[in-house]
Coordinates of C-alpha atoms (C1' of nucleotides) in Angstrom, one line a residue:
Chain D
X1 CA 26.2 4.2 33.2
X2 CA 26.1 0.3 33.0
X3 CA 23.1 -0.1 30.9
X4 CA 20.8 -2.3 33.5
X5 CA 21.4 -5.5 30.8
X6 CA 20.3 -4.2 27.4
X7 CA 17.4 -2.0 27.7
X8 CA 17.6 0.5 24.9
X9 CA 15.9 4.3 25.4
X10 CA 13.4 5.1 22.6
X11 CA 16.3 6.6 19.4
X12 CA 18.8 4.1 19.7
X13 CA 15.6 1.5 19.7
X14 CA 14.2 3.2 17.0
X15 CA 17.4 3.3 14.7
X16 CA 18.1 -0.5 15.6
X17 CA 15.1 -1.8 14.4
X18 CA 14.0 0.6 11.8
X19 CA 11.3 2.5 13.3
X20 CA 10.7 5.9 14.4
X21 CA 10.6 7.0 17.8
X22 CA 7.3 8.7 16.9
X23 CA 5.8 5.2 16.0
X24 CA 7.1 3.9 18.8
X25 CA 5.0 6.4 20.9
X26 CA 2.6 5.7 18.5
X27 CA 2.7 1.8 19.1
X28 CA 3.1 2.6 23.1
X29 CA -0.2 4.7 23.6
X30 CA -1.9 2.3 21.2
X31 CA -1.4 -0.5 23.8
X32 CA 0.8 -2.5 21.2
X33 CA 3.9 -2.4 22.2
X34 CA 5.0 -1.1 25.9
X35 CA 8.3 -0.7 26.9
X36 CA 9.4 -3.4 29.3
X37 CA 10.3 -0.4 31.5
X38 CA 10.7 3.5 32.3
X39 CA 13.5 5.7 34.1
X40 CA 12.9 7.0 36.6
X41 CA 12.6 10.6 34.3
X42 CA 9.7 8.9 32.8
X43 CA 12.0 7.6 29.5
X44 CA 10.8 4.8 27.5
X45 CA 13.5 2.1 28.3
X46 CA 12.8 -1.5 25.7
X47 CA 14.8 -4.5 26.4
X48 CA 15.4 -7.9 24.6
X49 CA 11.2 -8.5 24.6
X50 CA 10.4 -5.7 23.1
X51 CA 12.2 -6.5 19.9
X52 CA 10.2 -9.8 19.7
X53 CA 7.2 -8.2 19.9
X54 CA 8.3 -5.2 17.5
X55 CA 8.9 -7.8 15.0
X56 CA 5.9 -9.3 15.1
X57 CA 3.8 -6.4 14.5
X58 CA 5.9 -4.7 11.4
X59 CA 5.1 -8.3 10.2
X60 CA 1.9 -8.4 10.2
X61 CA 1.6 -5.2 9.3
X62 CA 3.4 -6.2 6.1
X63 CA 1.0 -8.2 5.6
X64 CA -1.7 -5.9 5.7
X65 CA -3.5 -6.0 8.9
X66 CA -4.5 -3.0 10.9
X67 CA -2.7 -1.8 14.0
X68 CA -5.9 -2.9 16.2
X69 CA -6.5 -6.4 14.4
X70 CA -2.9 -6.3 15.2
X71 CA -3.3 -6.2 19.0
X72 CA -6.2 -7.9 19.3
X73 CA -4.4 -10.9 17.7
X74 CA -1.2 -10.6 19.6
X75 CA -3.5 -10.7 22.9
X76 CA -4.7 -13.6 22.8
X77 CA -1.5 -15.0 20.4
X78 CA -0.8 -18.0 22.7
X79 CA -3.7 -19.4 22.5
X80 CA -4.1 -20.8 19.4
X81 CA -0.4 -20.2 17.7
X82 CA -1.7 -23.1 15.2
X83 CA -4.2 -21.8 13.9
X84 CA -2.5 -18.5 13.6
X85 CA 0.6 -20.2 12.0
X86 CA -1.8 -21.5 9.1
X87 CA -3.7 -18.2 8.6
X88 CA -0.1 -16.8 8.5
X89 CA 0.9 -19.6 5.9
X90 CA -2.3 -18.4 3.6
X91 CA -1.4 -15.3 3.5
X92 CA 1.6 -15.8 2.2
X93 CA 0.1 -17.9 -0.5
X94 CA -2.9 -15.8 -1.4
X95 CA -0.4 -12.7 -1.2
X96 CA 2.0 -14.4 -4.1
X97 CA -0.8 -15.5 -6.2
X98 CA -2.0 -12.1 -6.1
X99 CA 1.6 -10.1 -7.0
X100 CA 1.9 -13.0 -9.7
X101 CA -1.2 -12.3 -11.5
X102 CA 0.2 -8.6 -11.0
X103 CA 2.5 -9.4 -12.8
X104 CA 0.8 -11.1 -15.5
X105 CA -1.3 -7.8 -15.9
X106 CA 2.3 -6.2 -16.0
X107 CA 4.0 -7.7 -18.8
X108 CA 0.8 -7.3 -21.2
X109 CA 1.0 -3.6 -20.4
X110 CA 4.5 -3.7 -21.1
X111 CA 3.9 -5.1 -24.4
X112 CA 1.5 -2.8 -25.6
X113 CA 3.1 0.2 -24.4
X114 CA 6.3 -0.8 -26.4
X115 CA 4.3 -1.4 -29.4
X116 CA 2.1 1.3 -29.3
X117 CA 2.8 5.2 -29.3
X118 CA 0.3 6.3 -27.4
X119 CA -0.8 5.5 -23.7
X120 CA -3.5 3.1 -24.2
X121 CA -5.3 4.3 -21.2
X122 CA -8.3 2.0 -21.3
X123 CA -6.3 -1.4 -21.5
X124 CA -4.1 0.2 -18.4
X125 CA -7.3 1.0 -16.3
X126 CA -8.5 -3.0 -17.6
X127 CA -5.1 -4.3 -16.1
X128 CA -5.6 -2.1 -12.9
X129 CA -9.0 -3.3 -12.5
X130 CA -7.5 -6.7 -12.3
X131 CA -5.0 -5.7 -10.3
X132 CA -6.9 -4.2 -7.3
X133 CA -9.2 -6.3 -7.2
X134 CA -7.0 -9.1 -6.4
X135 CA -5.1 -6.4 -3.7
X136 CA -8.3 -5.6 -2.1
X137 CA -7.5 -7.1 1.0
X138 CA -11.0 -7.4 2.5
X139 CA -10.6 -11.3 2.2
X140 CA -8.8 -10.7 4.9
X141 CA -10.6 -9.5 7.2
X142 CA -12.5 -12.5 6.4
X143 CA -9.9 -14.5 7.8
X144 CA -9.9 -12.6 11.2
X145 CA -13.6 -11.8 11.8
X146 CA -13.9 -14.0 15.1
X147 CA -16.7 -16.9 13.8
X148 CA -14.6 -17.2 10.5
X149 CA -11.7 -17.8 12.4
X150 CA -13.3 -20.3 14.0
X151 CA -14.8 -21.9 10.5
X152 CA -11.1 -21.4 8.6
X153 CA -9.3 -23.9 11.3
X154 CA -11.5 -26.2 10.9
X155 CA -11.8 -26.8 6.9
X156 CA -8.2 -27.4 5.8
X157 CA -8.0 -24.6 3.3
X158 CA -4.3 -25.0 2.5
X159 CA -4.0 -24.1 -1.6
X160 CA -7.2 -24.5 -2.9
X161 CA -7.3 -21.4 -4.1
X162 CA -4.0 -21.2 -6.2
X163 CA -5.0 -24.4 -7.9
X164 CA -8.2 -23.1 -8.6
X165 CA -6.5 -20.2 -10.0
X166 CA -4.3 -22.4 -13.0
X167 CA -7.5 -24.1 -13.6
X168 CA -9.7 -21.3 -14.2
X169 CA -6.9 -20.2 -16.6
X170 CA -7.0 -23.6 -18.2
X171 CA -10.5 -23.9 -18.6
X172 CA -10.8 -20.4 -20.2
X173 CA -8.2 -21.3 -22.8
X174 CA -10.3 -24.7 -23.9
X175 CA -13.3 -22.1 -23.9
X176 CA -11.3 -19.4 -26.3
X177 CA -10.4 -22.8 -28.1
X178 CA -13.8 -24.3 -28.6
X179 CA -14.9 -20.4 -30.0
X180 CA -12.3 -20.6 -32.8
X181 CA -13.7 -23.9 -33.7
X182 CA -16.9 -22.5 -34.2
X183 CA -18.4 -25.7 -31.6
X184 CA -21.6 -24.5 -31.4
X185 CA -22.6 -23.8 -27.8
X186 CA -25.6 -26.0 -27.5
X187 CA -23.3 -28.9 -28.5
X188 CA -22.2 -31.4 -25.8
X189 CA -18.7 -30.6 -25.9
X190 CA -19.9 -26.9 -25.0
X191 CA -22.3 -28.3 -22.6
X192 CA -19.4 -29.6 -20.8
X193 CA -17.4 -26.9 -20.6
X194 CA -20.3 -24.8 -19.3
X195 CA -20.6 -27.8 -16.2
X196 CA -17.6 -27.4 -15.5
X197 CA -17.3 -23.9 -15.8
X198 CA -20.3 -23.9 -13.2
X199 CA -18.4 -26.6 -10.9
X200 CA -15.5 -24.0 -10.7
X201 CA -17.5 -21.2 -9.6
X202 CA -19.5 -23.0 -7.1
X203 CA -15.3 -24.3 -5.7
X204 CA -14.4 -20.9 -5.8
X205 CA -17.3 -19.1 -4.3
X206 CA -17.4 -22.0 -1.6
X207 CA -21.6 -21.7 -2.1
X208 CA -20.9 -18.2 -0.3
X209 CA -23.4 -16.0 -2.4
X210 CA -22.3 -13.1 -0.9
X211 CA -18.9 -14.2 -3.4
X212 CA -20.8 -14.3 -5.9
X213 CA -22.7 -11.6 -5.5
X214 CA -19.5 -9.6 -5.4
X215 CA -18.2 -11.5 -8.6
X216 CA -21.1 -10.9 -10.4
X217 CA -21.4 -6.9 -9.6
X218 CA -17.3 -7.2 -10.6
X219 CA -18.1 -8.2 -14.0
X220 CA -21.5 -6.6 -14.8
X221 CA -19.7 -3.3 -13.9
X222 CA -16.5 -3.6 -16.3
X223 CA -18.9 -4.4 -19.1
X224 CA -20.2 -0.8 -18.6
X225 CA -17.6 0.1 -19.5
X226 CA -17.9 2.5 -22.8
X227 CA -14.7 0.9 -24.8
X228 CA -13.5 -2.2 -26.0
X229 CA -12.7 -4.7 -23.2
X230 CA -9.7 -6.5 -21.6
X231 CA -11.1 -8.5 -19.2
X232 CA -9.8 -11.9 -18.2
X233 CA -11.9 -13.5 -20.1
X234 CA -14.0 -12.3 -23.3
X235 CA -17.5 -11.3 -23.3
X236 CA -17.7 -14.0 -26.4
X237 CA -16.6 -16.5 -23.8
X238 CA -19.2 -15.3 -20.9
X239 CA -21.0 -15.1 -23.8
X240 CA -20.7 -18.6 -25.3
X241 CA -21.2 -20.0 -21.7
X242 CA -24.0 -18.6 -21.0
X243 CA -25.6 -19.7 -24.2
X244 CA -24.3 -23.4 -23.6
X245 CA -25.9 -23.2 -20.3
X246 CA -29.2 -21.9 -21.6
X247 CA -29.3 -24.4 -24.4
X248 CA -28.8 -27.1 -21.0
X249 CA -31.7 -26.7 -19.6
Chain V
X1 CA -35.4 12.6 -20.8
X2 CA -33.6 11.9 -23.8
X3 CA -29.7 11.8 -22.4
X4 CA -28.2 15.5 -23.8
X5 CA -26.4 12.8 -26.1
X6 CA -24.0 10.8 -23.2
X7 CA -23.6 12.9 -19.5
X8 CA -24.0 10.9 -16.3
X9 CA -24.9 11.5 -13.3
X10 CA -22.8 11.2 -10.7
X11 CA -23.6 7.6 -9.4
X12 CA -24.2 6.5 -12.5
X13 CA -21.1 7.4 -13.6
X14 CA -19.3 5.8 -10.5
X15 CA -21.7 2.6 -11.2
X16 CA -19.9 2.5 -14.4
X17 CA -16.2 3.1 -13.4
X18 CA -15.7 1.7 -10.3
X19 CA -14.9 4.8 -7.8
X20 CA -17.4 6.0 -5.8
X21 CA -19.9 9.1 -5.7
X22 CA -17.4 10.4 -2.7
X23 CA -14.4 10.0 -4.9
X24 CA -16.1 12.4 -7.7
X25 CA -16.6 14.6 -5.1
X26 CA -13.3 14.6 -4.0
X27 CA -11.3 15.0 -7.6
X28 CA -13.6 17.3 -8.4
X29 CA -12.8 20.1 -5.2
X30 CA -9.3 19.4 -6.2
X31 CA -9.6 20.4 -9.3
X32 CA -8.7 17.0 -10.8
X33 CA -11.7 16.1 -12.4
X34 CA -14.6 18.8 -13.2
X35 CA -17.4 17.0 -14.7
X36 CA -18.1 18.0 -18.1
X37 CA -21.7 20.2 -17.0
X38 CA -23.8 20.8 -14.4
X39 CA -27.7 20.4 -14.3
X40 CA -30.1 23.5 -13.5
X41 CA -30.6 22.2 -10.2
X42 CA -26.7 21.9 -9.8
X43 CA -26.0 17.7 -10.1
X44 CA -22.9 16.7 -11.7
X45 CA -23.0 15.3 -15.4
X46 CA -20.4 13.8 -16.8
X47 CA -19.2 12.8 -20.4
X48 CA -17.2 11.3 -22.2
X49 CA -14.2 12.9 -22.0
X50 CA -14.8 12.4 -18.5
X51 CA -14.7 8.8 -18.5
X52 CA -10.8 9.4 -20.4
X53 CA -9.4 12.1 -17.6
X54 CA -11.1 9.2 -15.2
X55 CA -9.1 6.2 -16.2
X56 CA -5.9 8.6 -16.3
X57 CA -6.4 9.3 -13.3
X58 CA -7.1 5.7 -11.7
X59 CA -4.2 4.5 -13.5
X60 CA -1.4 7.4 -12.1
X61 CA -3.0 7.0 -9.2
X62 CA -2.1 2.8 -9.1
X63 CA 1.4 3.4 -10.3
X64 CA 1.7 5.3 -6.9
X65 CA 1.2 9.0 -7.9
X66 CA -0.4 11.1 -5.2
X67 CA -3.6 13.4 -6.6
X68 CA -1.5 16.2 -6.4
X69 CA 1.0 15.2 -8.7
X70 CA -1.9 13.4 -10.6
X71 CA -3.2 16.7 -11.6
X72 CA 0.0 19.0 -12.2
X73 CA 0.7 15.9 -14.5
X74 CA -2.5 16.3 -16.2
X75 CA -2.0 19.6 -16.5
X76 CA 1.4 20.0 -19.3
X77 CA 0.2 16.4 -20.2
X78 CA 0.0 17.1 -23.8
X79 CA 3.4 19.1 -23.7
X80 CA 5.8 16.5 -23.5
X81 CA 3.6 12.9 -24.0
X82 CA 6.9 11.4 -25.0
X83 CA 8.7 11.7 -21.9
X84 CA 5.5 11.0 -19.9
X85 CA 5.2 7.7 -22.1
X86 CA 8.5 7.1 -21.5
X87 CA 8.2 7.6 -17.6
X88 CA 5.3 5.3 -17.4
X89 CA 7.6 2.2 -18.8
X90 CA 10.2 2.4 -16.6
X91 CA 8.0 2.5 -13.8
X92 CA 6.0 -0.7 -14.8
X93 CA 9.2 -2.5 -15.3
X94 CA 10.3 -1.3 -12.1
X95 CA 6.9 -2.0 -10.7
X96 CA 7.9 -5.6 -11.9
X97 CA 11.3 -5.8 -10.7
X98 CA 9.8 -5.0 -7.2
X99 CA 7.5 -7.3 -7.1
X100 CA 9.3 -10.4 -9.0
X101 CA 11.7 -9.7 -5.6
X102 CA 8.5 -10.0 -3.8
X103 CA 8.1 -13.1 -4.9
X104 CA 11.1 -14.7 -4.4
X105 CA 11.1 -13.2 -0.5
X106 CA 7.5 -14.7 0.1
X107 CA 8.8 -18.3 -1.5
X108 CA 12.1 -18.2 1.1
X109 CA 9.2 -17.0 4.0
X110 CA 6.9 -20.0 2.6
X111 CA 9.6 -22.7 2.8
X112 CA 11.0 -21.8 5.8
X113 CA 7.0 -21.4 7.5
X114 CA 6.4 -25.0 5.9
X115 CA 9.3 -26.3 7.3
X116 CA 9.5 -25.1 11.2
X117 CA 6.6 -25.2 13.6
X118 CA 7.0 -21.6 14.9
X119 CA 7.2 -18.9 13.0
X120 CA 10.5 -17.3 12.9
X121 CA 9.5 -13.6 13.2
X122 CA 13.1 -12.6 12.7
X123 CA 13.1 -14.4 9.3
X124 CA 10.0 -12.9 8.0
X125 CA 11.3 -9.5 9.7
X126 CA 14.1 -9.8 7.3
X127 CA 12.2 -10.5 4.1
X128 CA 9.7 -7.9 4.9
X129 CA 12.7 -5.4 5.4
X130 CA 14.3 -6.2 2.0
X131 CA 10.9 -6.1 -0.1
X132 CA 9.9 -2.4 1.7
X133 CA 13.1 -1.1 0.7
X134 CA 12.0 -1.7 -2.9
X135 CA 8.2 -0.8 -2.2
X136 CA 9.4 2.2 -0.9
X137 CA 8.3 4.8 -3.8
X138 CA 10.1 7.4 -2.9
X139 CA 12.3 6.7 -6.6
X140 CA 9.0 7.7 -7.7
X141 CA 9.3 11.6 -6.5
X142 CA 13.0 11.2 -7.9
X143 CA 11.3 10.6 -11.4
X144 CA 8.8 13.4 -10.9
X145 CA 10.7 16.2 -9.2
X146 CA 11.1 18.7 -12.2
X147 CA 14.9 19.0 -12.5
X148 CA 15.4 15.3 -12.6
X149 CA 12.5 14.7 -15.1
X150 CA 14.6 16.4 -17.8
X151 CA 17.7 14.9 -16.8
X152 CA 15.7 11.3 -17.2
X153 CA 14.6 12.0 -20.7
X154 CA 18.1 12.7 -21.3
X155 CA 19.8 9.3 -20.1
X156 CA 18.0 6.2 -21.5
X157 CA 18.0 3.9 -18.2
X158 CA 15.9 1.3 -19.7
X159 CA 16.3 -2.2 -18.0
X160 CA 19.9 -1.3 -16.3
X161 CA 18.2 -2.2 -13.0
X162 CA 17.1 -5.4 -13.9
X163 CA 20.3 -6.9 -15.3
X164 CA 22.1 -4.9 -12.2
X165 CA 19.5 -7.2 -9.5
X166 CA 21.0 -10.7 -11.7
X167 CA 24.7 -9.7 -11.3
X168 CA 24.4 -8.9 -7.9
X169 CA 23.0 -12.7 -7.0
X170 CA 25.4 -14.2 -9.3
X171 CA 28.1 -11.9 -7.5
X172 CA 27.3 -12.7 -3.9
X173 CA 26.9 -16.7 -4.8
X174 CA 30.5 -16.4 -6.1
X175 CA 31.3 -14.8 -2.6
X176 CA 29.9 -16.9 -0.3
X177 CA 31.6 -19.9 -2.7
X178 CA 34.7 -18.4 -2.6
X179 CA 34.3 -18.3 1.4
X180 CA 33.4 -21.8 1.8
X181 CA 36.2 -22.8 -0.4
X182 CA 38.8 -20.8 2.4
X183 CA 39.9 -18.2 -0.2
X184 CA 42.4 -15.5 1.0
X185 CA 40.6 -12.5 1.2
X186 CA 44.5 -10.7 0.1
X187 CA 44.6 -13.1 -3.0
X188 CA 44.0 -12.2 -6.6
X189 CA 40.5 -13.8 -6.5
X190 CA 39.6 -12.0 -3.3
X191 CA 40.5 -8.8 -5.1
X192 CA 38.3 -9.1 -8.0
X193 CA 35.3 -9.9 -6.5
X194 CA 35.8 -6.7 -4.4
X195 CA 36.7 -5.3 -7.4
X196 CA 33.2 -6.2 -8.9
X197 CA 31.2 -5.5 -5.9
X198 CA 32.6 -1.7 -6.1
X199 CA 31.5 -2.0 -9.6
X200 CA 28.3 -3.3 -9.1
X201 CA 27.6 -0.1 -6.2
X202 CA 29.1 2.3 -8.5
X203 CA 26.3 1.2 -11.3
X204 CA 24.0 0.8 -9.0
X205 CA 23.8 4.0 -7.3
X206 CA 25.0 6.1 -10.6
X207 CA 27.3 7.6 -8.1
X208 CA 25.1 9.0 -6.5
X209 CA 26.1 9.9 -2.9
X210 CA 22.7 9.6 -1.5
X211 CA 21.0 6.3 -3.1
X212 CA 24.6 5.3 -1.3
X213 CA 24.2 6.4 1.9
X214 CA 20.9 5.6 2.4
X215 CA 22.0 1.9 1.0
X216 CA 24.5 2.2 3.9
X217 CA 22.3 3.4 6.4
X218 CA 20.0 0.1 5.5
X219 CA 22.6 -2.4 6.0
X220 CA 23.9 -0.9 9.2
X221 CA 20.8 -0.8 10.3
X222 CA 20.2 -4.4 10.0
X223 CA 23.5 -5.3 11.6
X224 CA 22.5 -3.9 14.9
X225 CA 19.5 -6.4 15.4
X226 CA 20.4 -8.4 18.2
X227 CA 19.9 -11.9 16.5
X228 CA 21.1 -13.3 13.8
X229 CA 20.7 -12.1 10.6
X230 CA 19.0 -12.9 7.2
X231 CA 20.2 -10.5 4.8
X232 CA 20.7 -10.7 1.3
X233 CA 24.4 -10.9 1.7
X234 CA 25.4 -12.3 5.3
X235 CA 27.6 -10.6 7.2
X236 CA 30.2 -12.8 6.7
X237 CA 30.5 -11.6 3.2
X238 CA 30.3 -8.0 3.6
X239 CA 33.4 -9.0 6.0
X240 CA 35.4 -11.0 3.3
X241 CA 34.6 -8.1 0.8
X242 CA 35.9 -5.1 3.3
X243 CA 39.2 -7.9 4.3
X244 CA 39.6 -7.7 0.3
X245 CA 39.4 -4.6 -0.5
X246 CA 41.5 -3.4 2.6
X247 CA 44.6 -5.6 1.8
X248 CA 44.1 -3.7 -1.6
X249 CA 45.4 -0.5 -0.8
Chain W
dC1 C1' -48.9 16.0 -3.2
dT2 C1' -46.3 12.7 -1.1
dT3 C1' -43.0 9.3 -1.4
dG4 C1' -38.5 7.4 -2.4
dA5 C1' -34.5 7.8 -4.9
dC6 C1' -30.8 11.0 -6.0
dC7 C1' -28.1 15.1 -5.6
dC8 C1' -25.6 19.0 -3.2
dT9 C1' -22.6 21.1 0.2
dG10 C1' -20.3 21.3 4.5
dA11 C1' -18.1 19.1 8.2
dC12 C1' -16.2 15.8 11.1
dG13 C1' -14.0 10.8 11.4
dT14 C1' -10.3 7.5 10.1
dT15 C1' -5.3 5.4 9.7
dG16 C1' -0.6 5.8 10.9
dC17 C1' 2.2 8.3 11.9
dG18 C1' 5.0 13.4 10.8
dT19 C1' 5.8 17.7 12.8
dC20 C1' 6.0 21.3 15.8
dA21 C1' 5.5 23.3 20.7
dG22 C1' 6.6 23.8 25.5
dG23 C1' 9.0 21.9 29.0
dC24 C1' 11.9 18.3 31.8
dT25 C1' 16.8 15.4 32.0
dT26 C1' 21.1 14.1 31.2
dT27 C1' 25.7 14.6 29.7
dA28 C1' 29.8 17.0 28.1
dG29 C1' 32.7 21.0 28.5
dC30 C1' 34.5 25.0 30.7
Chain I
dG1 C1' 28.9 24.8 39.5
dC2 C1' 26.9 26.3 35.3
dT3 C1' 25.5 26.2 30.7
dA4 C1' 24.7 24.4 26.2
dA5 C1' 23.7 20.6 23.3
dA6 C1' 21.1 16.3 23.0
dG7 C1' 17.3 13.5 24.2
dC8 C1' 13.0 12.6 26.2
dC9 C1' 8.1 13.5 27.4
dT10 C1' 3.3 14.8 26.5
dG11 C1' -0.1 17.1 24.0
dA12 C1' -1.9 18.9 19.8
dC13 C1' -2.4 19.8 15.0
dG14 C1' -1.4 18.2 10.0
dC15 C1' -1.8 15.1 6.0
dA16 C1' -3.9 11.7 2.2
dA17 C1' -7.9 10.2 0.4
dC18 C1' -11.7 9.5 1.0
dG19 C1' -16.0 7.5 4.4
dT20 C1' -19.8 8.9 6.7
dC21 C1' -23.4 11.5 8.5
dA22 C1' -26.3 15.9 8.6
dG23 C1' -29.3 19.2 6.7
dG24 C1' -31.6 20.3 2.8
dG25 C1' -32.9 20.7 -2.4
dT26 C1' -34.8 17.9 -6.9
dC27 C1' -37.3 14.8 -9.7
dA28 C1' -40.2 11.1 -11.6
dA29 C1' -43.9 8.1 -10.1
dG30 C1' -48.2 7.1 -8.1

DNA sequence: CTTGACCCTGACGTTGCGTCAGGCTTTAGC
DNA sequence: GCTAAAGCCTGACGCAACGTCAGGGTCAAG
């Protein structure tokens, strides 16, 4: 009758926090979240913890980590609540600048839809490419493969990677620029755009050539493609760069 | 030897469009995507109209389309491209709208994680609550179910959401203002704002019964979280609202 | 004629639950 | 005291969109 404090059965749990009962079970046989207590029936009874814990788990699920990295992390969660509080923090960041450049890609296929009549497909599948490759979360699972973990608190990491982002864009505009001018690429001012151009990619890849590698294969494989291209930068740009940094040698 | 003028083979072809050989596989058992020819010994070869039906696809399938859809889409594609066309803006700029929320929710989640040594779980439970709501696609099936996909040619809903997300901010701020400024929630002032906010629901949910209940069935939800809340409107306003537009009748 | 690199077709595995099915409990009403 | 409506439980299978073998042809090169 009284209800023994607040301990909730498994619907009125559910519809409280938003969750159904069959993820519940779900979360329960997984290991991840066990109610703080049965009946003696057998019922699944969840009291004032369980919330907590229910909360943290739809969050990081948000943020895109599997049920099982879930559990694994919420195991040993005490132990280092820093360092997950800054992996926490870089998601976040890394999350935005990804849905920003989303929407980026969005608004250009906005314009040319308007303008145009007819689906441009090609451009769309240009601006998805972009797209997912940004919201291919396996960067994450770089963040929470055990030795990484381990590497990622102790660099400082905070927002490299969004400033690196506005500079990349800045640096392809001067590029674009220098084009229109007609500088010729084995000029100095090309030669220093191709330095720094090379400076960037070595920030951004962090030396990892396993990055790069990826980076590469990214861009060889859009230039297969059989039309005209839409790529974040030009392949007159790639292509001017790679003559300045021919010429350099 | 000499390529019968452009066909691929399968990994080829996924070499030069990004999915893999598995994918092919897949779209082609369902029927989605049936490689121009086949080889004497049976392999896969795929033209150029394939690459076309291939970036269709890729790009339904971003904006959220399941294969099945994908492919009755396909199907009557060249019946009505207009409506199609049509279909594809709105859901980009409600793509956009989604995820320019996104945004803002991440920014309040960053300030507040910046700001506080632990992370407040509740907080971020909030934010994650409010941005699923609008990553929840199931407006998408609304757009595509059969009945309502003539109905939507007929209206012209172009950017009525957008505007409708600004007036609701600018209508809660003047809320919560009028609250902290001890308005009467039976005076004239009180009345209009509730007056608004009915407004606001009616154009919102185009009087539709369900998008309303369901709305209803979110907020309720929320209230019954033990702690306190984080909700786009706070509970104190939904309170001064229903006080106003009580002492109306 | 043998590699090695591809290709094919099943067929089962995966993730995160949804959806029965079969069978107790508990509660409300008669 | 009994029954019916609600809830709860534990399997067990289903679904989406492929990934990943397994077992077995094909093809160009050496």
């Amino acid at each position: 009758m009284i209800k023994t404090s607040n301990l909730y059965q498994a619907s009125e749990f559910a519809r409280m926090t938003g969750v159904t009962v069959r993820a519940l079970h779900h979360y329960d046989r997984l290991g991840l979240l066990k109610p703080s207590g049965r009946s003696a029936a057998g019922y699944r009874l969840y009291g004032e913890r369980d919330f907590a814990r229910l909360q943290q788990i739809v969050t990081l699920k948000f943020l895109g980590l599997p049920l099982k990295q879930i559990k694994s992390l919420l195991e040993r969660d005490a132990l280092d609540l820093t360092a997950t509080l800054r992996m926490q923090r870089e998601m976040l960041a890394e999350r935005r600048r990804q849905i920003e450049a989303a929407i980026e890609a969005i608004k250009r296929a906005e314009r040319q839809m308007a303008s145009e009549s007819e689906p441009d497909w090609e451009a769309l599948a240009k601006i998805i490419e972009v797209i997912e490759m940004q919201n291919n979360w396996d960067w994450v699972k770089k963040y929470y493969t055990e030795e990484q973990l381990a590497e990622l608190s102790a660099r400082g990491t905070p927002e490299v990677l969004e400033r690196g982002q506005r500079e990349w864009a800045a640096l392809i505009k001067e590029v674009e620029q220098a084009i229109s001018e007609g500088v010729d690429p084995a000029s100095e001012r090309a030669q220093a755009l191709a330095a720094r151009w090379k400076a960037l990619i070595e920030d951004f890849t962090g030396g990892n050539p396993e990055i790069l590698a990826s980076l590469k294969r990214l861009y060889a494989d859009q230039a297969n493609w059989p039309a005209g291209a839409q790529r974040p930068y030009t392949d007159e740009v790639s292509a001017f760069i790679s003559k300045a940094a021919a010429s350099d040698k």
